[in-house]
């Protein structure tokens, strides 16, 4: 069999899997357009209270923008009250500034069929972001490497339910800190054709990311279109540091999207109450979003909220809690009232292994993510140990859950065929539907078919090795990587990227700072 035959056979198997899973009639869509309503736990009156409290916070307490005189000058020129590094804002000032931001935008992928719509009624799933460690059942917990990074990019690319390649899917600690961003961005471009994220760990690394995007898409296209999205965290409570501010300004000036996202563990970095934390989230995110518009009016920006609680007994972060759901849901309401896309949620867990705790906590969070109207869901697959670890097994287990979320978001089909009156007429009282014509037409795609769950008899399960879900997931990710076929990349572009990276890496010595 030729290489072409092998690739064709693999793609055929993938297509059949996609048709079986969740009623897809063809390849999975590049993003979700939801057909179910958003569930609001926060009333309009409640949202007004939160917004009024945030206005007081912004006017009376303010936000600190540390070690960045340029940003302080931007705020002063805009009419804010700047005292040292503390900036205070008149009521309504920031809401007026963010009116120039789009409520929805396209992030273009190098494969146009993979481009995503962020905002509105759309939802995009992206993988885990930021862990220094990786784990799998064979090799255990260890520091991540560039090989792990590439493997996780490949798993995200191969999943029909993952819309985005993400960013720092793990830290490749075998590479110098000041140069690893080149290999990370290149891996997203080389091993996937889905949208990706740029580096934010220094302004010059953000500039390198933009330059690499220009090689792929062309400088003029990048200036007029969003081709990267990046995570800008507030240093809660009520602080933005120079690293995040530097990256924000680079990307906003280049017309690339920033997710301005307070990183909050309630009880430590915000008040212990949902309402108090929501006021802080609103103030921090709104200030960062407004700054992007002062840098470049009309630049795409996303209102973000990474928020959970801590154990008041141990101080450790907790996930999958009811308070976390209320915070996520309330923040979504506030973002929609601003007319901005919303980022939050994912598949969170504090568990150290892909076990029952991890499944319970992650399922609780990803369901809340879908029901709360999240537009961009980072950490949708692979998150373990409170975000310290990327798990191969958890990655494919979470991706399987994302397939279920696709089905849920489609809502109830009320087409004539879905009403199934012909089946009801054919079977009548006391019959069964297994042999009905309607069932025969629809059985292959009637229900979501999990790639991980075991629904066989006990005897069959024993015969297959008595494996638990993590063991089945271990086999699954290995099979995916074995079947992986790289997307095509123009050799001339590949050569330019490698040349750019080689030149830039030679310009400064290795450093782990």
Tab-separated table of C-alpha atoms in Angstrom:
chain	number	residue	atom	x	y	z
A	1	UNK	CA	0.000	0.000	0.000
A	2	UNK	CA	1.384	3.446	-0.897
A	3	UNK	CA	1.646	6.395	1.499
A	4	UNK	CA	-1.247	7.981	-0.366
A	5	UNK	CA	-3.356	4.874	0.142
A	6	UNK	CA	-2.545	4.828	3.861
A	7	UNK	CA	-3.467	8.499	4.263
A	8	UNK	CA	-6.703	7.920	2.378
A	9	UNK	CA	-7.602	4.938	4.557
A	10	UNK	CA	-6.923	6.927	7.730
A	11	UNK	CA	-9.008	9.863	6.554
A	12	UNK	CA	-11.790	7.455	5.637
A	13	UNK	CA	-11.809	6.032	9.159
A	14	UNK	CA	-11.845	9.525	10.606
A	15	UNK	CA	-14.761	10.518	8.405
A	16	UNK	CA	-16.736	7.464	9.492
A	17	UNK	CA	-16.073	8.285	13.143
A	18	UNK	CA	-17.281	11.836	12.616
A	19	UNK	CA	-20.469	10.635	10.932
A	20	UNK	CA	-21.185	8.254	13.803
A	21	UNK	CA	-20.585	10.875	16.483
A	22	UNK	CA	-23.361	13.284	17.230
A	23	UNK	CA	-25.367	13.172	14.044
A	24	UNK	CA	-22.707	14.775	11.858
A	25	UNK	CA	-23.388	14.286	8.164
A	26	UNK	CA	-19.821	15.242	7.268
A	27	UNK	CA	-16.680	16.756	8.791
A	28	UNK	CA	-17.162	18.569	12.103
A	29	UNK	CA	-17.830	22.295	11.878
A	30	UNK	CA	-14.909	24.633	12.618
A	31	UNK	CA	-16.873	26.132	15.537
A	32	UNK	CA	-20.258	25.793	17.243
A	33	UNK	CA	-23.213	27.991	16.406
A	34	UNK	CA	-25.486	27.332	19.335
A	35	UNK	CA	-29.189	26.637	18.876
A	36	UNK	CA	-29.987	26.650	22.583
A	37	UNK	CA	-30.614	29.735	24.705
A	38	UNK	CA	-28.128	31.072	27.226
A	39	UNK	CA	-29.024	30.335	30.832
A	40	UNK	CA	-28.816	33.497	32.958
A	41	UNK	CA	-28.507	33.190	36.731
A	42	UNK	CA	-27.937	36.936	37.088
A	43	UNK	CA	-30.951	39.164	36.489
A	44	UNK	CA	-30.743	42.513	34.726
A	45	UNK	CA	-31.293	44.214	38.085
A	46	UNK	CA	-28.491	42.155	39.597
A	47	UNK	CA	-26.162	43.023	36.725
A	48	UNK	CA	-26.866	46.724	37.283
A	49	UNK	CA	-25.830	46.363	40.932
A	50	UNK	CA	-22.569	44.682	39.910
A	51	UNK	CA	-21.849	47.352	37.310
A	52	UNK	CA	-22.553	50.165	39.795
A	53	UNK	CA	-20.213	48.597	42.346
A	54	UNK	CA	-17.530	48.207	39.670
A	55	UNK	CA	-17.942	51.875	38.752
A	56	UNK	CA	-17.304	52.801	42.393
A	57	UNK	CA	-14.286	50.512	42.484
A	58	UNK	CA	-12.840	52.062	39.310
A	59	UNK	CA	-13.501	55.622	40.461
A	60	UNK	CA	-12.596	55.396	44.144
A	61	UNK	CA	-9.937	52.651	44.306
A	62	UNK	CA	-8.701	52.372	40.727
A	63	UNK	CA	-6.372	49.978	38.926
A	64	UNK	CA	-2.561	49.920	39.096
A	65	UNK	CA	-0.574	49.688	35.849
A	66	UNK	CA	2.901	48.856	37.075
A	67	UNK	CA	6.306	49.648	35.542
A	68	UNK	CA	4.837	50.982	32.307
A	69	UNK	CA	5.047	54.781	31.861
A	70	UNK	CA	3.765	54.519	28.285
A	71	UNK	CA	0.492	52.976	29.435
A	72	UNK	CA	0.094	55.606	32.143
A	73	UNK	CA	0.521	58.319	29.494
A	74	UNK	CA	-2.117	56.627	27.309
A	75	UNK	CA	-4.566	56.764	30.206
A	76	UNK	CA	-3.711	60.346	31.086
A	77	UNK	CA	-4.179	61.459	27.491
A	78	UNK	CA	-7.560	59.701	27.489
A	79	UNK	CA	-8.714	61.716	30.496
A	80	UNK	CA	-8.240	59.242	33.338
A	81	UNK	CA	-7.006	60.344	36.763
A	82	UNK	CA	-3.408	59.116	36.990
A	83	UNK	CA	-1.643	59.269	40.364
A	84	UNK	CA	1.675	57.448	40.339
A	85	UNK	CA	0.845	53.994	38.951
A	86	UNK	CA	-2.768	54.138	40.160
A	87	UNK	CA	-5.363	55.060	37.548
A	88	UNK	CA	-8.949	56.002	38.373
A	89	UNK	CA	-11.811	56.329	35.927
A	90	UNK	CA	-14.970	58.391	35.879
A	91	UNK	CA	-18.241	56.483	35.794
A	92	UNK	CA	-19.032	55.216	32.293
A	93	UNK	CA	-15.678	56.253	30.801
A	94	UNK	CA	-14.448	52.725	30.086
A	95	UNK	CA	-17.809	51.523	28.761
A	96	UNK	CA	-17.752	54.385	26.283
A	97	UNK	CA	-14.214	53.530	25.143
A	98	UNK	CA	-14.975	49.835	24.469
A	99	UNK	CA	-17.833	50.714	22.128
A	100	UNK	CA	-15.305	50.710	19.272
A	101	UNK	CA	-14.540	47.001	19.849
A	102	UNK	CA	-16.345	44.478	17.610
A	103	UNK	CA	-19.006	42.281	19.202
A	104	UNK	CA	-17.946	39.432	16.914
A	105	UNK	CA	-14.886	38.792	14.765
A	106	UNK	CA	-13.248	36.125	12.631
A	107	UNK	CA	-9.964	34.565	13.623
A	108	UNK	CA	-8.537	33.339	10.364
A	109	UNK	CA	-6.740	30.003	10.173
A	110	UNK	CA	-4.123	29.246	7.535
A	111	UNK	CA	-6.685	26.753	6.240
A	112	UNK	CA	-9.706	29.000	5.574
A	113	UNK	CA	-12.064	26.089	6.290
A	114	UNK	CA	-10.789	26.133	9.885
A	115	UNK	CA	-11.385	29.840	10.578
A	116	UNK	CA	-13.538	30.540	13.636
A	117	UNK	CA	-16.139	33.141	14.549
A	118	UNK	CA	-15.645	34.489	18.065
A	119	UNK	CA	-18.597	36.241	19.673
A	120	UNK	CA	-22.321	36.359	19.056
A	121	UNK	CA	-23.970	32.963	19.220
A	122	UNK	CA	-20.746	31.071	18.517
A	123	UNK	CA	-18.530	28.905	20.695
A	124	UNK	CA	-14.910	27.855	20.154
A	125	UNK	CA	-13.132	25.095	22.101
A	126	UNK	CA	-9.365	25.432	22.655
A	127	UNK	CA	-7.051	23.079	24.591
A	128	UNK	CA	-5.295	23.428	27.941
A	129	UNK	CA	-2.922	26.369	28.323
A	130	UNK	CA	0.153	26.885	30.487
A	131	UNK	CA	1.059	23.715	32.456
A	132	UNK	CA	4.771	23.128	33.137
A	133	UNK	CA	4.160	19.397	33.601
A	134	UNK	CA	2.725	16.645	31.426
A	135	UNK	CA	1.616	13.159	32.354
A	136	UNK	CA	0.530	9.886	30.799
A	137	UNK	CA	-0.003	6.388	32.151
A	138	UNK	CA	3.223	5.075	30.630
A	139	UNK	CA	5.743	7.727	31.688
A	140	UNK	CA	4.077	9.413	34.652
A	141	UNK	CA	4.320	13.070	35.638
A	142	UNK	CA	7.301	14.988	34.274
A	143	UNK	CA	8.315	18.368	32.913
A	144	UNK	CA	6.979	19.051	29.439
A	145	UNK	CA	9.211	18.974	26.373
A	146	UNK	CA	8.858	20.262	22.835
A	147	UNK	CA	7.992	16.708	21.804
A	148	UNK	CA	5.074	16.734	24.251
A	149	UNK	CA	4.070	20.145	22.933
A	150	UNK	CA	3.978	18.839	19.363
A	151	UNK	CA	2.042	15.745	20.404
A	152	UNK	CA	-0.644	17.808	22.110
A	153	UNK	CA	-0.901	20.092	19.069
A	154	UNK	CA	-1.398	16.979	16.943
A	155	UNK	CA	-4.108	15.658	19.275
A	156	UNK	CA	-5.943	18.985	19.065
A	157	UNK	CA	-5.609	19.003	15.295
A	158	UNK	CA	-6.925	15.447	15.004
A	159	UNK	CA	-10.008	16.023	17.158
A	160	UNK	CA	-13.126	16.978	15.177
A	161	UNK	CA	-14.469	18.597	18.352
A	162	UNK	CA	-11.521	20.910	19.024
A	163	UNK	CA	-11.781	24.112	17.010
A	164	UNK	CA	-8.501	25.738	17.976
A	165	UNK	CA	-4.853	24.746	18.354
A	166	UNK	CA	-4.453	26.894	21.468
A	167	UNK	CA	-1.242	28.376	22.779
A	168	UNK	CA	1.041	27.046	25.518
A	169	UNK	CA	-0.451	23.547	25.585
A	170	UNK	CA	2.491	22.727	27.873
A	171	UNK	CA	5.760	24.460	28.669
A	172	UNK	CA	8.626	22.880	26.677
A	173	UNK	CA	11.178	23.252	29.456
A	174	UNK	CA	13.893	21.569	27.402
A	175	UNK	CA	14.163	24.815	25.419
A	176	UNK	CA	15.491	28.179	26.690
A	177	UNK	CA	12.749	30.397	28.137
A	178	UNK	CA	13.678	33.338	25.927
A	179	UNK	CA	13.602	31.284	22.707
A	180	UNK	CA	11.003	28.578	23.176
A	181	UNK	CA	8.231	30.823	21.831
A	182	UNK	CA	9.657	30.402	18.316
A	183	UNK	CA	9.284	26.618	18.420
A	184	UNK	CA	5.871	26.832	20.072
A	185	UNK	CA	4.343	29.147	17.479
A	186	UNK	CA	6.040	27.187	14.693
A	187	UNK	CA	4.577	23.920	16.019
A	188	UNK	CA	1.062	25.347	15.832
A	189	UNK	CA	1.691	26.428	12.256
A	190	UNK	CA	3.508	23.277	11.140
A	191	UNK	CA	1.506	20.511	12.795
A	192	UNK	CA	-1.983	22.028	12.583
A	193	UNK	CA	-3.930	24.286	10.278
A	194	UNK	CA	-6.380	25.417	12.963
A	195	UNK	CA	-6.216	28.907	14.532
A	196	UNK	CA	-3.578	29.451	17.215
A	197	UNK	CA	-2.345	31.796	19.937
A	198	UNK	CA	0.784	33.936	20.152
A	199	UNK	CA	3.360	34.406	22.904
A	200	UNK	CA	2.744	36.924	25.705
A	201	UNK	CA	5.724	36.383	28.028
A	202	UNK	CA	7.563	39.488	26.754
A	203	UNK	CA	6.735	42.250	24.300
A	204	UNK	CA	9.559	41.209	21.974
A	205	UNK	CA	8.189	37.645	21.927
A	206	UNK	CA	4.821	39.044	20.997
A	207	UNK	CA	6.527	40.944	18.157
A	208	UNK	CA	8.203	37.721	16.983
A	209	UNK	CA	4.803	35.996	16.968
A	210	UNK	CA	3.332	38.760	14.830
A	211	UNK	CA	6.255	38.533	12.404
A	212	UNK	CA	5.786	34.774	12.054
A	213	UNK	CA	2.092	35.326	11.388
A	214	UNK	CA	3.005	37.813	8.655
A	215	UNK	CA	5.168	35.170	6.978
A	216	UNK	CA	2.205	32.785	6.927
A	217	UNK	CA	-0.606	35.193	6.052
A	218	UNK	CA	1.108	38.236	4.547
A	219	UNK	CA	1.713	41.568	6.302
A	220	UNK	CA	-1.217	43.379	4.711
A	221	UNK	CA	-3.665	40.583	5.572
A	222	UNK	CA	-2.476	40.520	9.192
A	223	UNK	CA	-2.910	44.275	9.515
A	224	UNK	CA	-6.514	44.060	8.382
A	225	UNK	CA	-7.554	40.714	9.880
A	226	UNK	CA	-7.236	38.766	13.104
A	227	UNK	CA	-5.016	35.696	12.690
A	228	UNK	CA	-3.954	35.264	16.333
A	229	UNK	CA	-5.623	35.505	19.710
A	230	UNK	CA	-3.691	35.764	22.959
A	231	UNK	CA	-4.251	35.623	26.698
A	232	UNK	CA	-3.607	38.767	28.742
A	233	UNK	CA	-4.082	38.145	32.472
A	234	UNK	CA	-4.695	40.801	35.074
A	235	UNK	CA	-2.542	40.343	38.162
A	236	UNK	CA	-5.529	40.267	40.465
A	237	UNK	CA	-6.474	42.060	42.564
A	238	UNK	CA	-6.557	45.288	40.561
A	239	UNK	CA	-3.096	45.193	38.969
A	240	UNK	CA	-1.742	44.864	35.434
A	241	UNK	CA	2.014	44.245	35.166
A	242	UNK	CA	4.403	45.460	32.490
A	243	UNK	CA	4.799	42.025	30.869
A	244	UNK	CA	1.102	41.664	30.136
A	245	UNK	CA	0.732	45.324	29.194
A	246	UNK	CA	3.642	45.106	26.764
A	247	UNK	CA	2.153	42.100	24.975
A	248	UNK	CA	-1.313	43.676	24.946
A	249	UNK	CA	-0.046	46.805	23.232
A	250	UNK	CA	1.928	44.857	20.612
A	251	UNK	CA	-1.042	42.720	19.644
A	252	UNK	CA	-3.644	45.469	19.775
A	253	UNK	CA	-1.461	47.713	17.594
A	254	UNK	CA	-1.166	44.843	15.101
A	255	UNK	CA	-4.975	44.387	15.081
A	256	UNK	CA	-4.701	40.985	16.759
A	257	UNK	CA	-7.153	39.826	19.407
A	258	UNK	CA	-6.454	39.976	23.133
A	259	UNK	CA	-8.380	38.020	25.741
A	260	UNK	CA	-8.241	40.282	28.785
A	261	UNK	CA	-8.842	37.878	31.611
A	262	UNK	CA	-8.540	38.360	35.366
A	263	UNK	CA	-7.059	35.207	36.926
A	264	UNK	CA	-8.947	34.874	40.187
A	265	UNK	CA	-9.180	32.288	42.928
A	266	UNK	CA	-11.993	33.719	45.017
A	267	UNK	CA	-11.179	34.008	48.686
A	268	UNK	CA	-7.511	34.724	47.958
A	269	UNK	CA	-7.473	37.119	45.014
A	270	UNK	CA	-11.014	38.457	45.353
A	271	UNK	CA	-13.747	38.533	48.005
A	272	UNK	CA	-15.286	35.244	49.114
A	273	UNK	CA	-18.692	36.201	47.690
A	274	UNK	CA	-19.895	35.791	44.115
A	275	UNK	CA	-21.209	39.366	43.881
A	276	UNK	CA	-18.013	40.930	45.211
A	277	UNK	CA	-15.849	38.869	42.882
A	278	UNK	CA	-18.008	39.729	39.871
A	279	UNK	CA	-17.551	43.450	40.567
A	280	UNK	CA	-13.777	42.966	40.622
A	281	UNK	CA	-13.807	40.860	37.438
A	282	UNK	CA	-15.851	43.498	35.650
A	283	UNK	CA	-13.537	46.346	36.694
A	284	UNK	CA	-10.302	44.538	35.781
A	285	UNK	CA	-11.474	43.106	32.473
A	286	UNK	CA	-13.142	46.334	31.392
A	287	UNK	CA	-9.985	48.354	32.070
A	288	UNK	CA	-7.829	46.007	30.001
A	289	UNK	CA	-10.359	45.814	27.167
A	290	UNK	CA	-10.583	49.614	27.045
A	291	UNK	CA	-6.797	49.917	26.840
A	292	UNK	CA	-6.752	47.853	23.631
A	293	UNK	CA	-9.155	50.347	22.076
A	294	UNK	CA	-6.985	53.293	23.040
A	295	UNK	CA	-4.035	51.575	21.366
A	296	UNK	CA	-6.039	50.821	18.226
A	297	UNK	CA	-9.773	51.528	18.038
A	298	UNK	CA	-11.613	48.581	16.524
A	299	UNK	CA	-8.993	45.982	17.470
A	300	UNK	CA	-10.712	42.726	18.463
A	301	UNK	CA	-10.834	42.059	22.198
A	302	UNK	CA	-12.496	39.443	24.398
A	303	UNK	CA	-13.842	39.971	27.914
A	304	UNK	CA	-12.340	37.108	29.912
A	305	UNK	CA	-12.833	35.568	33.332
A	306	UNK	CA	-10.779	32.739	34.746
A	307	UNK	CA	-12.327	32.276	38.129
A	308	UNK	CA	-12.752	29.597	40.721
A	309	UNK	CA	-12.690	29.303	44.494
A	310	UNK	CA	-10.227	28.046	47.076
A	311	UNK	CA	-10.607	25.638	49.947
A	312	UNK	CA	-10.894	27.794	53.044
A	313	UNK	CA	-9.370	24.908	55.000
A	314	UNK	CA	-6.208	24.315	52.925
A	315	UNK	CA	-6.002	27.316	50.600
A	316	UNK	CA	-5.814	24.996	47.572
A	317	UNK	CA	-7.811	25.899	44.427
A	318	UNK	CA	-11.057	24.025	43.889
A	319	UNK	CA	-12.857	23.404	40.607
A	320	UNK	CA	-16.255	22.167	39.535
A	321	UNK	CA	-17.880	24.006	42.425
A	322	UNK	CA	-21.359	25.627	42.352
A	323	UNK	CA	-19.764	28.978	43.175
A	324	UNK	CA	-17.503	28.623	40.147
A	325	UNK	CA	-20.538	28.065	37.964
A	326	UNK	CA	-22.288	31.140	39.346
A	327	UNK	CA	-19.187	33.264	38.773
A	328	UNK	CA	-18.703	31.992	35.222
A	329	UNK	CA	-22.361	32.510	34.407
A	330	UNK	CA	-22.560	35.994	35.915
A	331	UNK	CA	-19.423	37.161	34.123
A	332	UNK	CA	-20.956	36.034	30.830
A	333	UNK	CA	-23.987	38.194	31.453
A	334	UNK	CA	-21.769	41.213	32.133
A	335	UNK	CA	-19.761	40.639	28.935
A	336	UNK	CA	-22.928	40.409	26.817
A	337	UNK	CA	-24.209	43.676	28.315
A	338	UNK	CA	-20.965	45.306	27.141
A	339	UNK	CA	-21.378	43.826	23.654
A	340	UNK	CA	-18.054	41.979	23.879
A	341	UNK	CA	-17.196	38.326	23.177
A	342	UNK	CA	-16.734	36.265	26.340
A	343	UNK	CA	-13.998	33.837	27.372
A	344	UNK	CA	-14.292	31.514	30.352
A	345	UNK	CA	-14.833	27.918	31.377
A	346	UNK	CA	-13.171	24.743	30.221
A	347	UNK	CA	-12.684	21.260	31.671
A	348	UNK	CA	-11.243	22.097	35.080
A	349	UNK	CA	-10.262	19.748	37.878
A	350	UNK	CA	-8.005	19.638	40.912
A	351	UNK	CA	-7.518	15.881	40.518
A	352	UNK	CA	-4.013	14.559	39.982
A	353	UNK	CA	-5.126	11.709	37.705
A	354	UNK	CA	-7.829	11.222	35.051
A	355	UNK	CA	-10.170	9.617	37.588
A	356	UNK	CA	-13.761	9.985	38.800
A	357	UNK	CA	-12.983	13.309	40.498
A	358	UNK	CA	-11.499	14.741	37.317
A	359	UNK	CA	-14.476	13.561	35.269
A	360	UNK	CA	-17.020	14.953	37.714
A	361	UNK	CA	-15.385	18.352	38.103
A	362	UNK	CA	-14.628	18.760	34.402
A	363	UNK	CA	-18.095	17.668	33.290
A	364	UNK	CA	-19.655	20.139	35.701
A	365	UNK	CA	-17.521	22.987	34.348
A	366	UNK	CA	-17.849	22.224	30.639
A	367	UNK	CA	-21.627	21.944	30.945
A	368	UNK	CA	-21.708	25.329	32.673
A	369	UNK	CA	-19.451	26.683	29.926
A	370	UNK	CA	-21.913	25.714	27.217
A	371	UNK	CA	-25.034	26.804	29.080
A	372	UNK	CA	-23.536	30.166	30.096
A	373	UNK	CA	-22.842	31.392	26.559
A	374	UNK	CA	-19.044	31.264	26.531
A	375	UNK	CA	-17.641	32.238	23.125
A	376	UNK	CA	-14.025	31.131	23.593
A	377	UNK	CA	-13.383	28.245	25.974
A	378	UNK	CA	-9.704	27.852	26.760
A	379	UNK	CA	-8.625	24.768	28.775
A	380	UNK	CA	-11.325	22.658	27.124
A	381	UNK	CA	-9.168	19.516	27.061
A	382	UNK	CA	-6.148	18.144	28.894
A	383	UNK	CA	-6.301	20.153	32.140
A	384	UNK	CA	-5.237	18.282	35.276
A	385	UNK	CA	-3.935	19.107	38.765
A	386	UNK	CA	-5.390	22.600	38.916
A	387	UNK	CA	-3.716	23.544	35.653
A	388	UNK	CA	-0.214	22.432	36.588
A	389	UNK	CA	-0.290	19.395	34.331
A	390	UNK	CA	-1.336	18.510	30.771
A	391	UNK	CA	-2.555	14.922	30.591
A	392	UNK	CA	-2.562	12.878	27.407
A	393	UNK	CA	-5.360	10.636	28.681
A	394	UNK	CA	-7.415	13.508	30.027
A	395	UNK	CA	-6.988	15.313	26.720
A	396	UNK	CA	-8.802	12.652	24.715
A	397	UNK	CA	-11.345	12.053	27.489
A	398	UNK	CA	-12.195	15.759	27.504
A	399	UNK	CA	-12.311	15.899	23.706
A	400	UNK	CA	-14.881	13.105	23.823
A	401	UNK	CA	-16.986	15.257	26.162
A	402	UNK	CA	-16.650	18.187	23.763
A	403	UNK	CA	-18.294	16.032	21.108
A	404	UNK	CA	-21.255	15.679	23.443
A	405	UNK	CA	-21.337	19.449	23.895
A	406	UNK	CA	-21.634	19.855	20.125
A	407	UNK	CA	-24.774	17.733	20.198
A	408	UNK	CA	-26.192	19.574	23.206
A	409	UNK	CA	-25.594	22.981	21.602
A	410	UNK	CA	-27.531	21.945	18.488
A	411	UNK	CA	-30.681	21.739	20.568
A	412	UNK	CA	-33.790	19.773	19.626
A	413	UNK	CA	-34.221	19.003	15.943
A	414	UNK	CA	-37.811	19.725	14.880
A	415	UNK	CA	-37.456	18.862	11.206
A	416	UNK	CA	-40.081	16.617	9.652
A	417	UNK	CA	-37.755	13.640	9.770
A	418	UNK	CA	-36.896	14.315	13.419
A	419	UNK	CA	-40.561	14.408	14.375
A	420	UNK	CA	-40.606	10.722	13.338
A	421	UNK	CA	-44.351	10.476	12.748
A	422	UNK	CA	-43.760	7.876	10.036
A	423	UNK	CA	-41.948	5.695	12.582
A	424	UNK	CA	-44.755	6.048	15.103
A	425	UNK	CA	-47.328	5.150	12.440
A	426	UNK	CA	-45.285	2.177	11.221
A	427	UNK	CA	-44.679	0.614	14.653
A	428	UNK	CA	-47.950	1.308	16.445
A	429	UNK	CA	-48.885	0.050	19.910
A	430	UNK	CA	-46.772	-2.738	21.424
A	431	UNK	CA	-44.151	-2.875	18.667
A	432	UNK	CA	-40.472	-1.915	18.650
A	433	UNK	CA	-38.529	0.559	16.592
A	434	UNK	CA	-35.354	-1.421	15.894
A	435	UNK	CA	-36.501	-2.528	12.474
A	436	UNK	CA	-38.520	0.549	11.519
A	437	UNK	CA	-37.629	2.273	8.263
A	438	UNK	CA	-36.984	5.538	10.096
A	439	UNK	CA	-34.553	3.807	12.455
A	440	UNK	CA	-32.738	2.154	9.552
A	441	UNK	CA	-32.337	5.538	7.859
A	442	UNK	CA	-31.009	7.248	10.969
A	443	UNK	CA	-29.382	4.679	13.254
A	444	UNK	CA	-25.768	5.362	12.313
A	445	UNK	CA	-25.920	8.999	13.371
A	446	UNK	CA	-28.876	8.849	15.768
A	447	UNK	CA	-26.902	9.189	19.019
A	448	UNK	CA	-23.496	10.419	20.031
A	449	UNK	CA	-21.117	7.475	20.171
A	450	UNK	CA	-18.297	7.927	22.658
A	451	UNK	CA	-14.765	6.927	21.678
A	452	UNK	CA	-13.883	6.345	25.349
A	453	UNK	CA	-16.919	4.972	27.191
A	454	UNK	CA	-17.513	1.211	27.441
A	455	UNK	CA	-21.165	0.269	26.991
A	456	UNK	CA	-20.692	-3.466	26.436
A	457	UNK	CA	-21.752	-6.280	28.741
A	458	UNK	CA	-19.692	-7.134	31.798
A	459	UNK	CA	-18.509	-10.322	30.098
A	460	UNK	CA	-17.368	-8.412	27.010
A	461	UNK	CA	-15.638	-5.801	29.175
A	462	UNK	CA	-13.702	-8.565	30.973
A	463	UNK	CA	-12.839	-10.173	27.650
A	464	UNK	CA	-11.467	-6.841	26.417
A	465	UNK	CA	-9.105	-6.594	29.394
A	466	UNK	CA	-11.268	-5.017	32.156
A	467	UNK	CA	-9.923	-1.574	31.302
A	468	UNK	CA	-11.054	1.609	32.996
A	469	UNK	CA	-11.638	4.869	31.138
A	470	UNK	CA	-8.062	6.127	31.616
A	471	UNK	CA	-6.621	2.912	30.164
A	472	UNK	CA	-8.939	3.135	27.160
A	473	UNK	CA	-7.931	6.790	26.734
A	474	UNK	CA	-4.276	5.730	26.816
A	475	UNK	CA	-4.887	3.467	23.844
A	476	UNK	CA	-6.907	6.171	22.110
A	477	UNK	CA	-4.283	8.930	22.154
A	478	UNK	CA	-1.621	6.522	20.967
A	479	UNK	CA	-3.824	5.468	18.052
A	480	UNK	CA	-4.503	9.105	17.142
A	481	UNK	CA	-0.797	9.961	17.058
A	482	UNK	CA	-0.035	6.790	15.081
A	483	UNK	CA	-2.626	7.804	12.481
A	484	UNK	CA	-1.670	11.498	12.433
A	485	UNK	CA	-1.168	13.028	8.997
A	486	UNK	CA	0.264	16.551	8.930
A	487	UNK	CA	-1.688	19.256	7.104
A	488	UNK	CA	-0.038	20.666	4.041
A	489	UNK	CA	2.191	23.711	4.507
A	490	UNK	CA	3.648	25.650	1.581
A	491	UNK	CA	7.370	24.680	1.524
A	492	UNK	CA	8.338	28.279	0.747
A	493	UNK	CA	6.503	29.513	3.854
A	494	UNK	CA	8.044	26.749	5.940
A	495	UNK	CA	11.495	27.742	4.716
A	496	UNK	CA	10.876	31.417	5.532
A	497	UNK	CA	9.686	30.541	9.044
A	498	UNK	CA	12.753	28.410	9.740
A	499	UNK	CA	15.051	31.097	8.345
A	500	UNK	CA	13.399	33.770	10.495
A	501	UNK	CA	13.674	31.651	13.649
A	502	UNK	CA	17.295	30.740	12.967
A	503	UNK	CA	18.259	34.370	12.433
A	504	UNK	CA	16.409	35.654	15.485
A	505	UNK	CA	17.733	32.931	17.796
A	506	UNK	CA	21.282	33.810	16.774
A	507	UNK	CA	20.778	37.467	17.740
A	508	UNK	CA	20.823	36.902	21.509
A	509	UNK	CA	22.181	34.288	23.941
A	510	UNK	CA	20.070	31.586	25.555
A	511	UNK	CA	18.464	32.522	28.844
A	512	UNK	CA	15.981	30.997	31.250
A	513	UNK	CA	14.536	34.365	32.192
